């Protein structure tokens, strides 16, 4: 009996991971192929107006007669690339600042951490709303602001991981070989903290997805009329009683995608960390 329990415990996370990967694959396909899958997603049919689910419109239509399912597929094209840029950009900045801060310490570390403390004291989403509102909004501006606001989190995570590795024997051995600091940081230390940065990158991806959808919901992200999950949610919230799917579907898309990113991020972190220990 004792030998059966570990097998049962291992299977449950695999089902969750498989489901999360399926969700992310579907979202990725929609983001890349939506111009060909649903070319007329924004075409309006004012005579049809808002309707509930019906043959030809599985999730019904909005008040402009647009098919909700097609808007959902087309919305992935704006929801995913921006969030991916935020996660990748903040990860790059965090590594460029966090690696030397943790390795060298001293004034470089103090300067990086005081900058991170300053940015942490600011409410990220509120700052993004204010900046986007003052400068006129726009999807590119929202992405750029979020990259700057997310970077301190990556910086602190990378710096902490480097501090933990800094005095390991393999680093001391590299120092004895007179390897350059850049080579030690990038070739010796970074591979051992890659799992941490990867997991944090997926967390940022999910948080950026929700943040960009929130900005679009407030009218500060994509332009009016563009297919976007946050925008579709905002445009149809007054039609909740007529066609609930026009509101529920984009909300579910945001929640499922964010949850799938977190699950896959944890799974990849465990796998990369396990490989690192085995080396």
Tab-separated table of N, CA and C in Angstrom, residues 162-269:
chain	number	residue	atom	x	y	z
A	162	UNK	N	21.170	35.287	-6.819
A	162	UNK	CA	22.622	35.383	-7.004
A	162	UNK	C	23.328	35.407	-5.653
A	163	UNK	N	22.785	36.128	-4.680
A	163	UNK	CA	23.391	36.157	-3.341
A	163	UNK	C	23.481	34.757	-2.741
A	164	UNK	N	22.445	33.946	-3.024
A	164	UNK	CA	22.434	32.582	-2.489
A	164	UNK	C	23.504	31.716	-3.147
A	165	UNK	N	23.840	32.027	-4.408
A	165	UNK	CA	24.827	31.233	-5.147
A	165	UNK	C	26.253	31.783	-5.011
A	166	UNK	N	26.356	33.060	-4.615
A	166	UNK	CA	27.619	33.794	-4.709
A	166	UNK	C	28.796	33.100	-4.017
A	167	UNK	N	28.544	32.447	-2.887
A	167	UNK	CA	29.643	31.844	-2.120
A	167	UNK	C	29.676	30.314	-2.223
A	168	UNK	N	29.020	29.789	-3.255
A	168	UNK	CA	29.064	28.337	-3.482
A	168	UNK	C	30.475	27.940	-3.952
A	169	UNK	N	30.857	26.684	-3.709
A	169	UNK	CA	32.207	26.229	-4.105
A	169	UNK	C	32.504	26.387	-5.588
A	170	UNK	N	31.482	26.181	-6.455
A	170	UNK	CA	31.777	26.284	-7.892
A	170	UNK	C	32.123	27.712	-8.291
A	171	UNK	N	31.568	28.699	-7.577
A	171	UNK	CA	31.917	30.095	-7.865
A	171	UNK	C	33.346	30.377	-7.381
A	172	UNK	N	33.666	29.853	-6.199
A	172	UNK	CA	35.035	30.023	-5.691
A	172	UNK	C	36.044	29.371	-6.638
A	173	UNK	N	35.666	28.202	-7.184
A	173	UNK	CA	36.569	27.525	-8.128
A	173	UNK	C	36.753	28.355	-9.394
A	174	UNK	N	35.674	28.965	-9.867
A	174	UNK	CA	35.775	29.817	-11.058
A	174	UNK	C	36.654	31.025	-10.793
A	175	UNK	N	36.589	31.584	-9.590
A	175	UNK	CA	37.441	32.720	-9.238
A	175	UNK	C	38.912	32.315	-9.228
A	176	UNK	N	39.191	31.098	-8.737
A	176	UNK	CA	40.568	30.622	-8.706
A	176	UNK	C	41.126	30.436	-10.121
A	177	UNK	N	40.243	30.179	-11.081
A	177	UNK	CA	40.678	30.030	-12.478
A	177	UNK	C	40.832	31.375	-13.182
A	178	UNK	N	40.585	32.459	-12.451
A	178	UNK	CA	40.694	33.823	-12.994
A	178	UNK	C	39.722	34.083	-14.135
A	179	UNK	N	38.541	33.465	-14.056
A	179	UNK	CA	37.509	33.764	-15.052
A	179	UNK	C	36.984	35.170	-14.806
A	180	UNK	N	36.545	35.820	-15.874
A	180	UNK	CA	36.045	37.187	-15.733
A	180	UNK	C	34.720	37.182	-14.967
A	181	UNK	N	34.411	38.322	-14.362
A	181	UNK	CA	33.164	38.428	-13.596
A	181	UNK	C	31.954	38.207	-14.496
A	182	UNK	N	32.014	38.757	-15.709
A	182	UNK	CA	30.892	38.589	-16.640
A	182	UNK	C	30.680	37.122	-16.979
A	183	UNK	N	31.794	36.386	-17.189
A	183	UNK	CA	31.672	34.963	-17.529
A	183	UNK	C	31.143	34.156	-16.340
A	184	UNK	N	31.580	34.506	-15.144
A	184	UNK	CA	31.081	33.786	-13.961
A	184	UNK	C	29.592	34.036	-13.773
A	185	UNK	N	29.183	35.287	-13.974
A	185	UNK	CA	27.760	35.610	-13.782
A	185	UNK	C	26.883	34.931	-14.822
A	186	UNK	N	27.323	34.990	-16.096
A	186	UNK	CA	26.458	34.490	-17.176
A	186	UNK	C	26.616	32.995	-17.446
A	187	UNK	N	27.822	32.442	-17.281
A	187	UNK	CA	28.056	31.026	-17.620
A	187	UNK	C	27.981	30.113	-16.404
A	188	UNK	N	28.271	30.634	-15.196
A	188	UNK	CA	28.302	29.774	-14.013
A	188	UNK	C	27.070	29.975	-13.126
A	189	UNK	N	26.768	31.226	-12.814
A	189	UNK	CA	25.684	31.488	-11.856
A	189	UNK	C	24.315	31.460	-12.529
A	190	UNK	N	24.178	32.150	-13.683
A	190	UNK	CA	22.846	32.279	-14.279
A	190	UNK	C	22.169	30.936	-14.565
A	191	UNK	N	22.873	29.928	-15.116
A	191	UNK	CA	22.185	28.651	-15.341
A	191	UNK	C	21.599	28.052	-14.058
A	192	UNK	N	22.187	28.380	-12.900
A	192	UNK	CA	21.690	27.822	-11.640
A	192	UNK	C	20.529	28.622	-11.055
A	193	UNK	N	20.273	29.809	-11.580
A	193	UNK	CA	19.121	30.580	-11.105
A	193	UNK	C	18.071	30.718	-12.205
A	194	UNK	N	18.282	30.007	-13.327
A	194	UNK	CA	17.357	30.128	-14.463
A	194	UNK	C	15.947	29.698	-14.085
A	195	UNK	N	15.829	28.661	-13.234
A	195	UNK	CA	14.490	28.185	-12.873
A	195	UNK	C	13.710	29.257	-12.120
A	196	UNK	N	14.404	30.018	-11.271
A	196	UNK	CA	13.746	31.075	-10.496
A	196	UNK	C	13.283	32.202	-11.424
A	197	UNK	N	14.174	32.632	-12.336
A	197	UNK	CA	13.804	33.708	-13.249
A	197	UNK	C	12.698	33.272	-14.203
A	198	UNK	N	12.729	32.003	-14.595
A	198	UNK	CA	11.698	31.485	-15.497
A	198	UNK	C	10.334	31.478	-14.811
A	199	UNK	N	10.286	30.978	-13.577
A	199	UNK	CA	9.015	30.943	-12.840
A	199	UNK	C	8.491	32.352	-12.606
A	200	UNK	N	9.391	33.281	-12.247
A	200	UNK	CA	8.962	34.658	-12.032
A	200	UNK	C	8.492	35.298	-13.339
A	201	UNK	N	9.114	34.918	-14.458
A	201	UNK	CA	8.685	35.428	-15.753
A	201	UNK	C	7.253	35.008	-16.080
A	202	UNK	N	6.904	33.771	-15.770
A	202	UNK	CA	5.532	33.311	-16.020
A	202	UNK	C	4.547	34.029	-15.106
A	203	UNK	N	4.951	34.275	-13.857
A	203	UNK	CA	4.084	35.039	-12.951
A	203	UNK	C	3.846	36.445	-13.500
A	204	UNK	N	4.910	37.086	-13.981
A	204	UNK	CA	4.772	38.422	-14.565
A	204	UNK	C	3.902	38.390	-15.821
A	205	UNK	N	4.043	37.326	-16.601
A	205	UNK	CA	3.232	37.165	-17.805
A	205	UNK	C	1.745	37.184	-17.429
A	206	UNK	N	1.391	36.393	-16.419
A	206	UNK	CA	-0.010	36.338	-15.992
A	206	UNK	C	-0.476	37.682	-15.433
A	207	UNK	N	0.369	38.305	-14.620
A	207	UNK	CA	-0.011	39.584	-14.016
A	207	UNK	C	-0.121	40.674	-15.085
A	208	UNK	N	0.763	40.651	-16.075
A	208	UNK	CA	0.703	41.633	-17.155
A	208	UNK	C	-0.547	41.438	-18.000
A	209	UNK	N	-0.931	40.181	-18.206
A	209	UNK	CA	-2.160	39.893	-18.961
A	209	UNK	C	-3.365	40.537	-18.288
A	210	UNK	N	-3.454	40.351	-16.963
A	210	UNK	CA	-4.574	40.925	-16.209
A	210	UNK	C	-4.477	42.460	-16.188
A	211	UNK	N	-3.263	42.994	-16.038
A	211	UNK	CA	-3.090	44.450	-15.976
A	211	UNK	C	-3.469	45.112	-17.292
A	212	UNK	N	-3.037	44.534	-18.423
A	212	UNK	CA	-3.376	45.104	-19.724
A	212	UNK	C	-4.877	45.005	-19.993
A	213	UNK	N	-5.480	43.898	-19.564
A	213	UNK	CA	-6.936	43.768	-19.713
A	213	UNK	C	-7.652	44.813	-18.860
A	214	UNK	N	-7.103	45.098	-17.673
A	214	UNK	CA	-7.703	46.117	-16.808
A	214	UNK	C	-7.607	47.493	-17.450
A	215	UNK	N	-6.454	47.810	-18.059
A	215	UNK	CA	-6.296	49.102	-18.725
A	215	UNK	C	-7.241	49.216	-19.921
A	216	UNK	N	-7.382	48.137	-20.680
A	216	UNK	CA	-8.323	48.156	-21.804
A	216	UNK	C	-9.756	48.293	-21.300
A	217	UNK	N	-10.060	47.654	-20.180
A	217	UNK	CA	-11.393	47.765	-19.575
A	217	UNK	C	-11.712	49.221	-19.241
A	218	UNK	N	-10.673	49.962	-18.805
A	218	UNK	CA	-10.851	51.371	-18.440
A	218	UNK	C	-10.732	52.308	-19.640
A	219	UNK	N	-10.492	51.742	-20.834
A	219	UNK	CA	-10.390	52.570	-22.031
A	219	UNK	C	-9.022	53.165	-22.255
A	220	UNK	N	-7.982	52.629	-21.572
A	220	UNK	CA	-6.633	53.181	-21.684
A	220	UNK	C	-5.682	52.251	-22.432
A	221	UNK	N	-6.206	51.174	-22.971
A	221	UNK	CA	-5.350	50.218	-23.682
A	221	UNK	C	-5.557	50.315	-25.177
A	222	UNK	N	-6.180	49.307	-25.750
A	222	UNK	CA	-6.408	49.274	-27.193
A	222	UNK	C	-7.479	50.295	-27.565
A	223	UNK	N	-7.476	50.781	-28.842
A	223	UNK	CA	-8.499	51.754	-29.271
A	223	UNK	C	-9.894	51.147	-29.237
A	224	UNK	N	-10.902	52.020	-29.190
A	224	UNK	CA	-12.300	51.560	-29.188
A	224	UNK	C	-12.589	50.778	-30.463
A	225	UNK	N	-13.356	49.707	-30.314
A	225	UNK	CA	-13.732	48.888	-31.461
A	225	UNK	C	-12.770	47.756	-31.745
A	226	UNK	N	-11.577	47.780	-31.122
A	226	UNK	CA	-10.594	46.716	-31.343
A	226	UNK	C	-10.995	45.465	-30.566
A	227	UNK	N	-10.758	44.282	-31.154
A	227	UNK	CA	-11.055	43.059	-30.410
A	227	UNK	C	-10.028	42.841	-29.311
A	228	UNK	N	-10.474	42.852	-28.085
A	228	UNK	CA	-9.586	42.670	-26.936
A	228	UNK	C	-10.441	42.162	-25.790
A	229	UNK	N	-9.890	41.254	-24.988
A	229	UNK	CA	-10.692	40.653	-23.921
A	229	UNK	C	-11.186	41.693	-22.919
A	230	UNK	N	-10.292	42.579	-22.480
A	230	UNK	CA	-10.697	43.599	-21.517
A	230	UNK	C	-11.692	44.573	-22.126
A	231	UNK	N	-11.468	44.955	-23.389
A	231	UNK	CA	-12.366	45.890	-24.062
A	231	UNK	C	-13.738	45.265	-24.296
A	232	UNK	N	-13.757	43.996	-24.717
A	232	UNK	CA	-15.028	43.311	-24.938
A	232	UNK	C	-15.809	43.210	-23.633
A	233	UNK	N	-15.094	42.931	-22.542
A	233	UNK	CA	-15.736	42.853	-21.230
A	233	UNK	C	-16.372	44.191	-20.855
A	234	UNK	N	-15.652	45.284	-21.107
A	234	UNK	CA	-16.169	46.608	-20.751
A	234	UNK	C	-17.339	47.002	-21.645
A	235	UNK	N	-17.224	46.727	-22.949
A	235	UNK	CA	-18.261	47.159	-23.885
A	235	UNK	C	-19.584	46.448	-23.644
A	236	UNK	N	-19.534	45.226	-23.112
A	236	UNK	CA	-20.757	44.432	-22.995
A	236	UNK	C	-21.276	44.279	-21.570
A	237	UNK	N	-20.663	44.957	-20.603
A	237	UNK	CA	-21.106	44.741	-19.219
A	237	UNK	C	-22.544	45.204	-19.000
A	238	UNK	N	-23.027	46.149	-19.817
A	238	UNK	CA	-24.413	46.605	-19.670
A	238	UNK	C	-25.406	45.610	-20.274
A	239	UNK	N	-24.877	44.625	-21.045
A	239	UNK	CA	-25.750	43.644	-21.701
A	239	UNK	C	-25.747	42.302	-20.976
A	240	UNK	N	-25.365	42.328	-19.699
A	240	UNK	CA	-25.196	41.073	-18.960
A	240	UNK	C	-26.492	40.250	-18.926
A	241	UNK	N	-27.628	40.907	-18.787
A	241	UNK	CA	-28.883	40.173	-18.670
A	241	UNK	C	-29.413	39.704	-20.022
A	242	UNK	N	-28.976	40.339	-21.110
A	242	UNK	CA	-29.459	39.959	-22.445
A	242	UNK	C	-28.629	38.799	-23.000
A	243	UNK	N	-27.311	38.935	-22.963
A	243	UNK	CA	-26.410	37.859	-23.405
A	243	UNK	C	-25.241	37.756	-22.423
A	244	UNK	N	-25.384	36.965	-21.362
A	244	UNK	CA	-24.313	36.876	-20.347
A	244	UNK	C	-22.973	36.433	-20.903
A	245	UNK	N	-22.994	35.642	-22.000
A	245	UNK	CA	-21.729	35.128	-22.538
A	245	UNK	C	-20.850	36.243	-23.101
A	246	UNK	N	-21.447	37.361	-23.481
A	246	UNK	CA	-20.644	38.474	-23.980
A	246	UNK	C	-19.752	39.060	-22.891
A	247	UNK	N	-20.109	38.820	-21.636
A	247	UNK	CA	-19.316	39.298	-20.503
A	247	UNK	C	-18.516	38.160	-19.871
A	248	UNK	N	-19.182	37.011	-19.715
A	248	UNK	CA	-18.548	35.878	-19.031
A	248	UNK	C	-17.389	35.304	-19.851
A	249	UNK	N	-17.562	35.189	-21.178
A	249	UNK	CA	-16.540	34.545	-22.019
A	249	UNK	C	-15.192	35.265	-21.965
A	250	UNK	N	-15.117	36.597	-22.183
A	250	UNK	CA	-13.796	37.242	-22.078
A	250	UNK	C	-13.225	37.193	-20.662
A	251	UNK	N	-14.104	37.259	-19.651
A	251	UNK	CA	-13.617	37.141	-18.276
A	251	UNK	C	-13.005	35.777	-18.017
A	252	UNK	N	-13.681	34.725	-18.500
A	252	UNK	CA	-13.142	33.373	-18.344
A	252	UNK	C	-11.823	33.211	-19.099
A	253	UNK	N	-11.738	33.822	-20.283
A	253	UNK	CA	-10.495	33.721	-21.066
A	253	UNK	C	-9.322	34.315	-20.286
A	254	UNK	N	-9.543	35.455	-19.644
A	254	UNK	CA	-8.473	36.087	-18.860
A	254	UNK	C	-8.097	35.207	-17.670
A	255	UNK	N	-9.088	34.713	-16.953
A	255	UNK	CA	-8.820	33.914	-15.747
A	255	UNK	C	-8.129	32.599	-16.095
A	256	UNK	N	-8.652	31.886	-17.103
A	256	UNK	CA	-8.065	30.586	-17.475
A	256	UNK	C	-6.634	30.745	-17.980
A	257	UNK	N	-6.397	31.772	-18.791
A	257	UNK	CA	-5.038	31.970	-19.324
A	257	UNK	C	-4.067	32.319	-18.198
A	258	UNK	N	-4.474	33.201	-17.291
A	258	UNK	CA	-3.599	33.565	-16.173
A	258	UNK	C	-3.318	32.356	-15.274
A	259	UNK	N	-4.352	31.554	-14.984
A	259	UNK	CA	-4.153	30.361	-14.149
A	259	UNK	C	-3.246	29.353	-14.853
A	260	UNK	N	-3.442	29.175	-16.173
A	260	UNK	CA	-2.602	28.234	-16.925
A	260	UNK	C	-1.142	28.677	-16.925
A	261	UNK	N	-0.899	29.974	-17.035
A	261	UNK	CA	0.484	30.471	-17.001
A	261	UNK	C	1.137	30.174	-15.652
A	262	UNK	N	0.401	30.350	-14.570
A	262	UNK	CA	0.956	30.060	-13.249
A	262	UNK	C	1.285	28.579	-13.086
A	263	UNK	N	0.380	27.710	-13.544
A	263	UNK	CA	0.603	26.263	-13.420
A	263	UNK	C	1.810	25.824	-14.245
A	264	UNK	N	1.877	26.290	-15.494
A	264	UNK	CA	2.999	25.902	-16.351
A	264	UNK	C	4.309	26.487	-15.824
A	265	UNK	N	4.251	27.708	-15.291
A	265	UNK	CA	5.456	28.304	-14.714
A	265	UNK	C	5.988	27.488	-13.545
A	266	UNK	N	5.099	27.051	-12.650
A	266	UNK	CA	5.529	26.204	-11.526
A	266	UNK	C	6.096	24.881	-12.014
A	267	UNK	N	5.448	24.315	-13.015
A	267	UNK	CA	5.903	23.024	-13.549
A	267	UNK	C	7.290	23.148	-14.179
A	268	UNK	N	7.487	24.194	-14.975
A	268	UNK	CA	8.802	24.399	-15.593
A	268	UNK	C	9.871	24.685	-14.535
A	269	UNK	N	9.500	25.435	-13.500
A	269	UNK	CA	10.453	25.712	-12.420
A	269	UNK	C	10.935	24.423	-11.766
